[in-house]
Amino acid sequence: MTAHERSFHLGAFIWGVGHHGAAWRHPDTDLKGFTDFNFYKQIAEKAEAAKFDMIFFADRLAISDRYENRFDATLTFIPPVRLEPVSLLGALGAVTEKIGLAATASTSYNEPFTLARKFASLDHLTEGRIAWNIVTSTNDGEALNHNREQHFEHSERYARAKEFLEVVTSLWDSWEDDAIVLDQETPLFADPKKVHYLDHEGEWFQVRGPLNIPRPPQGHPIKIQAGSSPTGRDFAAASADVIFTAQPTLEKAQDFYQDIQQRLIKAGRPQGSLKIMPGVMPIIGSTPQEAKEKADYLEQLVDPIAGLALLSDSMNHDLSQYPLDGPLPPLTEIRGNQSRFKLVQALAEKEQLTLRDLGKRFGGTRSHRLLIGTPEEIAVNLQTWFLSEAADGFNIMPPYLPGGFTEFTDEVVPILQDLGLFRQDYHGSTLRDHLGLAKPANKFLQQKTV
Amino acid sequence: MTAHERSFHLGAFIWGVGHHGAAWRHPDTDLKGFTDFNFYKQIAEKAEAAKFDMIFFADRLAISDRYENRFDATLTFIPPVRLEPVSLLGALGAVTEKIGLAATASTSYNEPFTLARKFASLDHLTEGRIAWNIVTSTNDGEALNHNREQHFEHSERYARAKEFLEVVTSLWDSWEDDAIVLDQETPLFADPKKVHYLDHEGEWFQVRGPLNIPRPPQGHPIKIQAGSSPTGRDFAAASADVIFTAQPTLEKAQDFYQDIQQRLIKAGRPQGSLKIMPGVMPIIGSTPQEAKEKADYLEQLVDPIAGLALLSDSMNHDLSQYPLDGPLPPLTEIRGNQSRFKLVQALAEKEQLTLRDLGKRFGGTRSHRLLIGTPEEIAVNLQTWFLSEAADGFNIMPPYLPGGFTEFTDEVVPILQDLGLFRQDYHGSTLRDHLGLAKPANKFLQQKTV
């Protein structure tokens, strides 16, 4: 179906000292990583040397404490601390040259003017290498840190996110690319006809504009979205450049990929203008047996309570009230990350898991795909997914850091390059260049020419 | 009166391509400075080589457009664009090693949880070199970008600022310094008894906490305040580490210094725990005559409308409605930066200035002190202010960049060092070390021992 030329992309998706729930208990993990900048600097340099499109930082705005209504399980098992990613991007931008830098920020707990400025500023600082992972936040703990009792309901948070994004992109467009004149003699700093008020008066926001920063080098920093519900998919199809998604099997990933292509067409956008990059946690061994042993070793470090604490938080529902050796109770309606819950529910049913089993499973991978094998097996698996139109690339979720990532860059990336799948070097300088995405038109310029 | 040993401090206060209103029209100004990171990197490196305590970035959350109710005057005369300072701090932290890094952020248009995290994160990234310049925002243009018609009234914004600061410092304290255990075996990541909920329920904010980041290396990043009203002074005396202030004469600066010492005692804080650093714009020549010519040259580049546009914005009152060659009208009540307005009003009265004169004057220095002379004259003047207890140091406001700053670091700093006034090298590694300020006690620890 895809007439355009497809290209293969890689993101390094970084979460604390590793994505695996037991990362911090692994002897090869660098525990300085919770707060030490040099830890992140080394990973970014490694990702850049391997020609990754981007390095991508997740975020959370609270410490999980739904399980037993206190944070003891979290503080015991699941390190809840990490550096704030938007601050981190600026620092990493100063010590890298080519790689894209992505950070998560919530539309529920920020102001559009503030967020537009920060990402525009970072895009200037890095000369066009920034991406924003747009999340709506689904967790009551986060709400409680921001003047609310509960998080926004699903339809509310998408309505707010849509308007938020509209304001942010308008602010980015409020200076035309050539607005700055810099005539020191006349004088004329900028052409007032090329700078625009928004006068936005919406349901959620009143923002006059213009932004007090010139248009970002990429026009708009890259927009990443991870919504999986129909509303979330439509939102991504209408406005995102990259989709980050959890897809457990090739078939489900293909269905998702096709579904997004349909929605993209409906949204009037061209093929190839939205890159779908599922998450995958690779566990790499020199033999299949060694890989399996590494995975088993990590799994036995996971306490079931760690996973149940995370899952309780994700569902906004305390699972400590049910017997550990019983099944996941038949909860029909949850407030929270419903797509993730459905994945978990399907898994529990299919494999007849007890809560204890489920805690162990979720505590390790948080429902993302685990890919265990030799470098060759892993490279071929990724190639198959790409060629089967299940993915345009992958967000690599290293189980522990830095070793769990450098194994991938040192052993898997060269094979992907030999297969002719992945770039040998960067060909452009911005993240848009790496992703093969065009600079967006300026909406104020479009209004002028109409 | 001061029994404690006083020390002399220097900050580099950076605003766009220079503090002088006509900086961008000066032939020696580097115009890349509006958005180019390398411009800021060079200035920070220069300040660090000169052993400055810190480099300090101002901020505004809107483009001035009160004059004639449009932004044309601003876009013509006064470049309103610059990088967002909190993002900039992360980047500068990655390329410097010792110097403190300060950014302005508003208590009116941020959430305390978000701000606490960003500054805690930056303090970890830089291993303890961060300062927050706490402003309350006084401008309607800023309100209009953040869902409001007008900025908060004076008493409202200080009430909000006070509660905001209470929440932020409590969040910083929510992890005790030794809360993290990192026992991989047991396992135990952190001791739940050393991590604290805030359960803050105030007039402005409801924040549960704890923060999801360990206590900053400095305990609290350094807090800078610039309030000049009695309420602002009390706020600073109760909670700030550094006061930034505009003081036009030695006598007024001494009065201010003494007043703050009294308020500090009333607040129960020890002498020397709050450093007073007035702003000063040095214009340096190899002879007094050359310095004077440089100042005159800069002044003739200022268009009176530039100053009136800035002043209209600061007052939230359109001055375009009054005759240019008439006096400043006798406005008794303004909404906005009242202390600054009083300074301007006193100046206009004393020197019988027309609006045109005033525009030229305000457009150049924005009521900060201009110090014109040879390196020796400038060094001796700063020494006199310090010894006369008018200041604990200065925020140097370079008129244009980078030349207007490197003249100071290359020619004035060595004299200050020869006078035995200023450090020859850094003796510690954090900004608190440079300023000679102790790490604050943790309020949760104090509650425990009571």
PDB file of C-alpha atoms in Angstrom, chain B residues 109-263:
ATOM      1  CA  TYR B 109       2.331  31.827  36.019  1.00  0.00           C
ATOM      2  CA  ASN B 110       3.874  28.544  37.152  1.00  0.00           C
ATOM      3  CA  GLU B 111       2.792  25.586  39.251  1.00  0.00           C
ATOM      4  CA  PRO B 112       4.927  24.988  42.363  1.00  0.00           C
ATOM      5  CA  PHE B 113       5.356  21.255  41.673  1.00  0.00           C
ATOM      6  CA  THR B 114       6.654  21.886  38.153  1.00  0.00           C
ATOM      7  CA  LEU B 115       8.962  24.673  39.230  1.00  0.00           C
ATOM      8  CA  ALA B 116      10.320  22.789  42.257  1.00  0.00           C
ATOM      9  CA  ARG B 117      11.156  19.837  40.019  1.00  0.00           C
ATOM     10  CA  LYS B 118      12.873  21.887  37.339  1.00  0.00           C
ATOM     11  CA  PHE B 119      15.119  23.742  39.767  1.00  0.00           C
ATOM     12  CA  ALA B 120      15.841  20.597  41.802  1.00  0.00           C
ATOM     13  CA  SER B 121      16.706  18.785  38.599  1.00  0.00           C
ATOM     14  CA  LEU B 122      19.007  21.586  37.439  1.00  0.00           C
ATOM     15  CA  ASP B 123      20.668  21.678  40.861  1.00  0.00           C
ATOM     16  CA  HIS B 124      21.428  17.948  40.529  1.00  0.00           C
ATOM     17  CA  LEU B 125      22.596  18.349  36.920  1.00  0.00           C
ATOM     18  CA  THR B 126      25.061  21.063  37.953  1.00  0.00           C
ATOM     19  CA  GLU B 127      25.956  19.539  41.351  1.00  0.00           C
ATOM     20  CA  GLY B 128      24.665  22.536  43.272  1.00  0.00           C
ATOM     21  CA  ARG B 129      25.109  25.652  41.171  1.00  0.00           C
ATOM     22  CA  ILE B 130      21.533  26.839  40.618  1.00  0.00           C
ATOM     23  CA  ALA B 131      19.616  29.930  41.737  1.00  0.00           C
ATOM     24  CA  TRP B 132      15.991  30.908  41.221  1.00  0.00           C
ATOM     25  CA  ASN B 133      15.137  34.585  40.837  1.00  0.00           C
ATOM     26  CA  ILE B 134      11.636  34.721  42.296  1.00  0.00           C
ATOM     27  CA  VAL B 135       9.414  37.266  40.557  1.00  0.00           C
ATOM     28  CA  THR B 136       5.700  37.857  40.954  1.00  0.00           C
ATOM     29  CA  SER B 137       5.110  39.479  37.508  1.00  0.00           C
ATOM     30  CA  THR B 138       3.517  42.895  37.241  1.00  0.00           C
ATOM     31  CA  ASN B 139       2.443  43.164  33.674  1.00  0.00           C
ATOM     32  CA  ASP B 140      -0.936  42.812  31.966  1.00  0.00           C
ATOM     33  CA  GLY B 141       0.625  41.550  28.743  1.00  0.00           C
ATOM     34  CA  GLU B 142       1.950  38.581  30.680  1.00  0.00           C
ATOM     35  CA  ALA B 143      -1.480  37.965  32.216  1.00  0.00           C
ATOM     36  CA  LEU B 144      -3.064  37.948  28.750  1.00  0.00           C
ATOM     37  CA  ASN B 145      -0.791  35.056  27.745  1.00  0.00           C
ATOM     38  CA  HIS B 146      -1.905  33.044  30.767  1.00  0.00           C
ATOM     39  CA  ASN B 147      -5.711  33.011  30.845  1.00  0.00           C
ATOM     40  CA  ARG B 148      -6.112  36.296  32.722  1.00  0.00           C
ATOM     41  CA  GLU B 149      -7.229  39.813  31.805  1.00  0.00           C
ATOM     42  CA  GLN B 150      -4.973  41.596  34.274  1.00  0.00           C
ATOM     43  CA  HIS B 151      -2.013  40.653  36.413  1.00  0.00           C
ATOM     44  CA  PHE B 152      -2.636  39.847  40.052  1.00  0.00           C
ATOM     45  CA  GLU B 153      -2.909  42.859  42.388  1.00  0.00           C
ATOM     46  CA  HIS B 154       0.051  43.647  44.633  1.00  0.00           C
ATOM     47  CA  SER B 155      -1.190  42.002  47.831  1.00  0.00           C
ATOM     48  CA  GLU B 156      -2.581  39.029  45.916  1.00  0.00           C
ATOM     49  CA  ARG B 157       0.634  38.359  44.107  1.00  0.00           C
ATOM     50  CA  TYR B 158       2.720  38.476  47.279  1.00  0.00           C
ATOM     51  CA  ALA B 159       0.275  36.224  49.112  1.00  0.00           C
ATOM     52  CA  ARG B 160       0.496  33.795  46.218  1.00  0.00           C
ATOM     53  CA  ALA B 161       4.301  34.111  46.048  1.00  0.00           C
ATOM     54  CA  LYS B 162       4.630  33.413  49.758  1.00  0.00           C
ATOM     55  CA  GLU B 163       2.511  30.287  49.584  1.00  0.00           C
ATOM     56  CA  PHE B 164       4.209  29.235  46.341  1.00  0.00           C
ATOM     57  CA  LEU B 165       7.623  29.467  47.989  1.00  0.00           C
ATOM     58  CA  GLU B 166       6.402  27.557  51.047  1.00  0.00           C
ATOM     59  CA  VAL B 167       5.250  24.710  48.804  1.00  0.00           C
ATOM     60  CA  VAL B 168       8.418  24.709  46.690  1.00  0.00           C
ATOM     61  CA  THR B 169      10.808  24.600  49.657  1.00  0.00           C
ATOM     62  CA  SER B 170       8.700  21.889  51.303  1.00  0.00           C
ATOM     63  CA  LEU B 171       8.900  19.847  48.112  1.00  0.00           C
ATOM     64  CA  TRP B 172      12.677  20.276  48.062  1.00  0.00           C
ATOM     65  CA  ASP B 173      12.731  19.074  51.679  1.00  0.00           C
ATOM     66  CA  SER B 174      10.338  16.190  51.066  1.00  0.00           C
ATOM     67  CA  TRP B 175      13.282  13.833  50.637  1.00  0.00           C
ATOM     68  CA  GLU B 176      15.712  13.951  53.539  1.00  0.00           C
ATOM     69  CA  ASP B 177      19.340  14.148  52.461  1.00  0.00           C
ATOM     70  CA  ASP B 178      19.960  10.521  53.413  1.00  0.00           C
ATOM     71  CA  ALA B 179      16.604   9.073  52.329  1.00  0.00           C
ATOM     72  CA  ILE B 180      18.079   6.982  49.521  1.00  0.00           C
ATOM     73  CA  VAL B 181      19.393   3.635  50.785  1.00  0.00           C
ATOM     74  CA  LEU B 182      20.127   1.834  47.490  1.00  0.00           C
ATOM     75  CA  ASP B 183      20.179  -1.618  49.042  1.00  0.00           C
ATOM     76  CA  GLN B 184      19.962  -3.818  45.949  1.00  0.00           C
ATOM     77  CA  GLU B 185      19.802  -7.053  47.910  1.00  0.00           C
ATOM     78  CA  THR B 186      17.016  -6.666  50.478  1.00  0.00           C
ATOM     79  CA  PRO B 187      15.803  -4.700  48.352  1.00  0.00           C
ATOM     80  CA  LEU B 188      15.253  -1.202  49.726  1.00  0.00           C
ATOM     81  CA  PHE B 189      15.589   1.796  47.440  1.00  0.00           C
ATOM     82  CA  ALA B 190      14.673   4.515  49.927  1.00  0.00           C
ATOM     83  CA  ASP B 191      13.601   4.683  53.560  1.00  0.00           C
ATOM     84  CA  PRO B 192       9.864   5.504  53.626  1.00  0.00           C
ATOM     85  CA  LYS B 193      10.344   7.238  57.008  1.00  0.00           C
ATOM     86  CA  LYS B 194      12.664   9.777  55.376  1.00  0.00           C
ATOM     87  CA  VAL B 195      10.328  10.755  52.541  1.00  0.00           C
ATOM     88  CA  HIS B 196       7.404  13.065  53.373  1.00  0.00           C
ATOM     89  CA  TYR B 197       3.985  14.003  52.117  1.00  0.00           C
ATOM     90  CA  LEU B 198       3.228  17.737  52.229  1.00  0.00           C
ATOM     91  CA  ASP B 199      -0.560  17.462  52.142  1.00  0.00           C
ATOM     92  CA  HIS B 200      -0.527  21.202  51.517  1.00  0.00           C
ATOM     93  CA  GLU B 201      -4.017  22.734  51.369  1.00  0.00           C
ATOM     94  CA  GLY B 202      -3.652  26.476  51.037  1.00  0.00           C
ATOM     95  CA  GLU B 203      -5.480  29.445  49.623  1.00  0.00           C
ATOM     96  CA  TRP B 204      -3.791  29.129  46.247  1.00  0.00           C
ATOM     97  CA  PHE B 205      -2.427  25.612  46.014  1.00  0.00           C
ATOM     98  CA  GLN B 206      -3.236  22.036  46.922  1.00  0.00           C
ATOM     99  CA  VAL B 207      -0.111  19.934  46.606  1.00  0.00           C
ATOM    100  CA  ARG B 208       0.245  16.503  48.102  1.00  0.00           C
ATOM    101  CA  GLY B 209       3.907  15.757  47.364  1.00  0.00           C
ATOM    102  CA  PRO B 210       6.450  14.316  47.872  1.00  0.00           C
ATOM    103  CA  LEU B 211       8.618  15.537  45.023  1.00  0.00           C
ATOM    104  CA  ASN B 212       9.837  12.763  42.716  1.00  0.00           C
ATOM    105  CA  ILE B 213      13.438  13.894  42.865  1.00  0.00           C
ATOM    106  CA  PRO B 214      15.908  13.712  45.754  1.00  0.00           C
ATOM    107  CA  ARG B 215      16.749  16.809  47.805  1.00  0.00           C
ATOM    108  CA  PRO B 216      18.865  19.232  45.737  1.00  0.00           C
ATOM    109  CA  PRO B 217      22.616  19.242  46.477  1.00  0.00           C
ATOM    110  CA  GLN B 218      22.299  22.762  47.925  1.00  0.00           C
ATOM    111  CA  GLY B 219      19.303  21.726  50.033  1.00  0.00           C
ATOM    112  CA  HIS B 220      17.457  24.585  48.369  1.00  0.00           C
ATOM    113  CA  PRO B 221      18.789  26.237  45.228  1.00  0.00           C
ATOM    114  CA  ILE B 222      19.737  29.845  45.990  1.00  0.00           C
ATOM    115  CA  LYS B 223      16.695  32.159  46.144  1.00  0.00           C
ATOM    116  CA  ILE B 224      17.006  35.638  44.662  1.00  0.00           C
ATOM    117  CA  GLN B 225      14.373  38.325  45.179  1.00  0.00           C
ATOM    118  CA  ALA B 226      14.011  41.888  43.902  1.00  0.00           C
ATOM    119  CA  GLY B 227      10.971  43.270  45.696  1.00  0.00           C
ATOM    120  CA  SER B 228      11.339  46.934  46.752  1.00  0.00           C
ATOM    121  CA  SER B 229       7.979  47.713  48.355  1.00  0.00           C
ATOM    122  CA  PRO B 230       7.685  47.111  52.126  1.00  0.00           C
ATOM    123  CA  THR B 231       5.883  43.837  51.388  1.00  0.00           C
ATOM    124  CA  GLY B 232       8.578  42.883  48.891  1.00  0.00           C
ATOM    125  CA  ARG B 233      11.338  43.722  51.354  1.00  0.00           C
ATOM    126  CA  ASP B 234       9.737  41.666  54.097  1.00  0.00           C
ATOM    127  CA  PHE B 235       9.309  38.769  51.697  1.00  0.00           C
ATOM    128  CA  ALA B 236      12.999  38.949  50.742  1.00  0.00           C
ATOM    129  CA  ALA B 237      14.156  39.370  54.354  1.00  0.00           C
ATOM    130  CA  ALA B 238      12.132  36.337  55.383  1.00  0.00           C
ATOM    131  CA  SER B 239      13.185  33.972  52.646  1.00  0.00           C
ATOM    132  CA  ALA B 240      15.762  35.166  50.081  1.00  0.00           C
ATOM    133  CA  ASP B 241      19.498  34.451  49.929  1.00  0.00           C
ATOM    134  CA  VAL B 242      20.265  37.326  47.559  1.00  0.00           C
ATOM    135  CA  ILE B 243      18.520  40.635  46.851  1.00  0.00           C
ATOM    136  CA  PHE B 244      18.818  42.141  43.419  1.00  0.00           C
ATOM    137  CA  THR B 245      17.921  45.840  43.538  1.00  0.00           C
ATOM    138  CA  ALA B 246      18.074  49.081  41.536  1.00  0.00           C
ATOM    139  CA  GLN B 247      19.756  51.769  43.687  1.00  0.00           C
ATOM    140  CA  PRO B 248      20.574  55.057  41.959  1.00  0.00           C
ATOM    141  CA  THR B 249      22.798  56.668  44.645  1.00  0.00           C
ATOM    142  CA  LEU B 250      25.155  55.588  47.419  1.00  0.00           C
ATOM    143  CA  GLU B 251      22.937  57.178  50.093  1.00  0.00           C
ATOM    144  CA  LYS B 252      19.775  55.475  48.897  1.00  0.00           C
ATOM    145  CA  ALA B 253      21.646  52.181  48.642  1.00  0.00           C
ATOM    146  CA  GLN B 254      22.910  52.565  52.226  1.00  0.00           C
ATOM    147  CA  ASP B 255      19.385  53.290  53.453  1.00  0.00           C
ATOM    148  CA  PHE B 256      18.122  50.228  51.634  1.00  0.00           C
ATOM    149  CA  TYR B 257      20.954  48.087  53.017  1.00  0.00           C
ATOM    150  CA  GLN B 258      20.249  49.181  56.588  1.00  0.00           C
ATOM    151  CA  ASP B 259      16.525  48.727  56.162  1.00  0.00           C
ATOM    152  CA  ILE B 260      17.041  45.152  54.983  1.00  0.00           C
ATOM    153  CA  GLN B 261      19.362  44.386  57.937  1.00  0.00           C
ATOM    154  CA  GLN B 262      16.582  45.498  60.301  1.00  0.00           C
ATOM    155  CA  ARG B 263      14.017  43.360  58.553  1.00  0.00           C
TER     156      ARG B 263
END
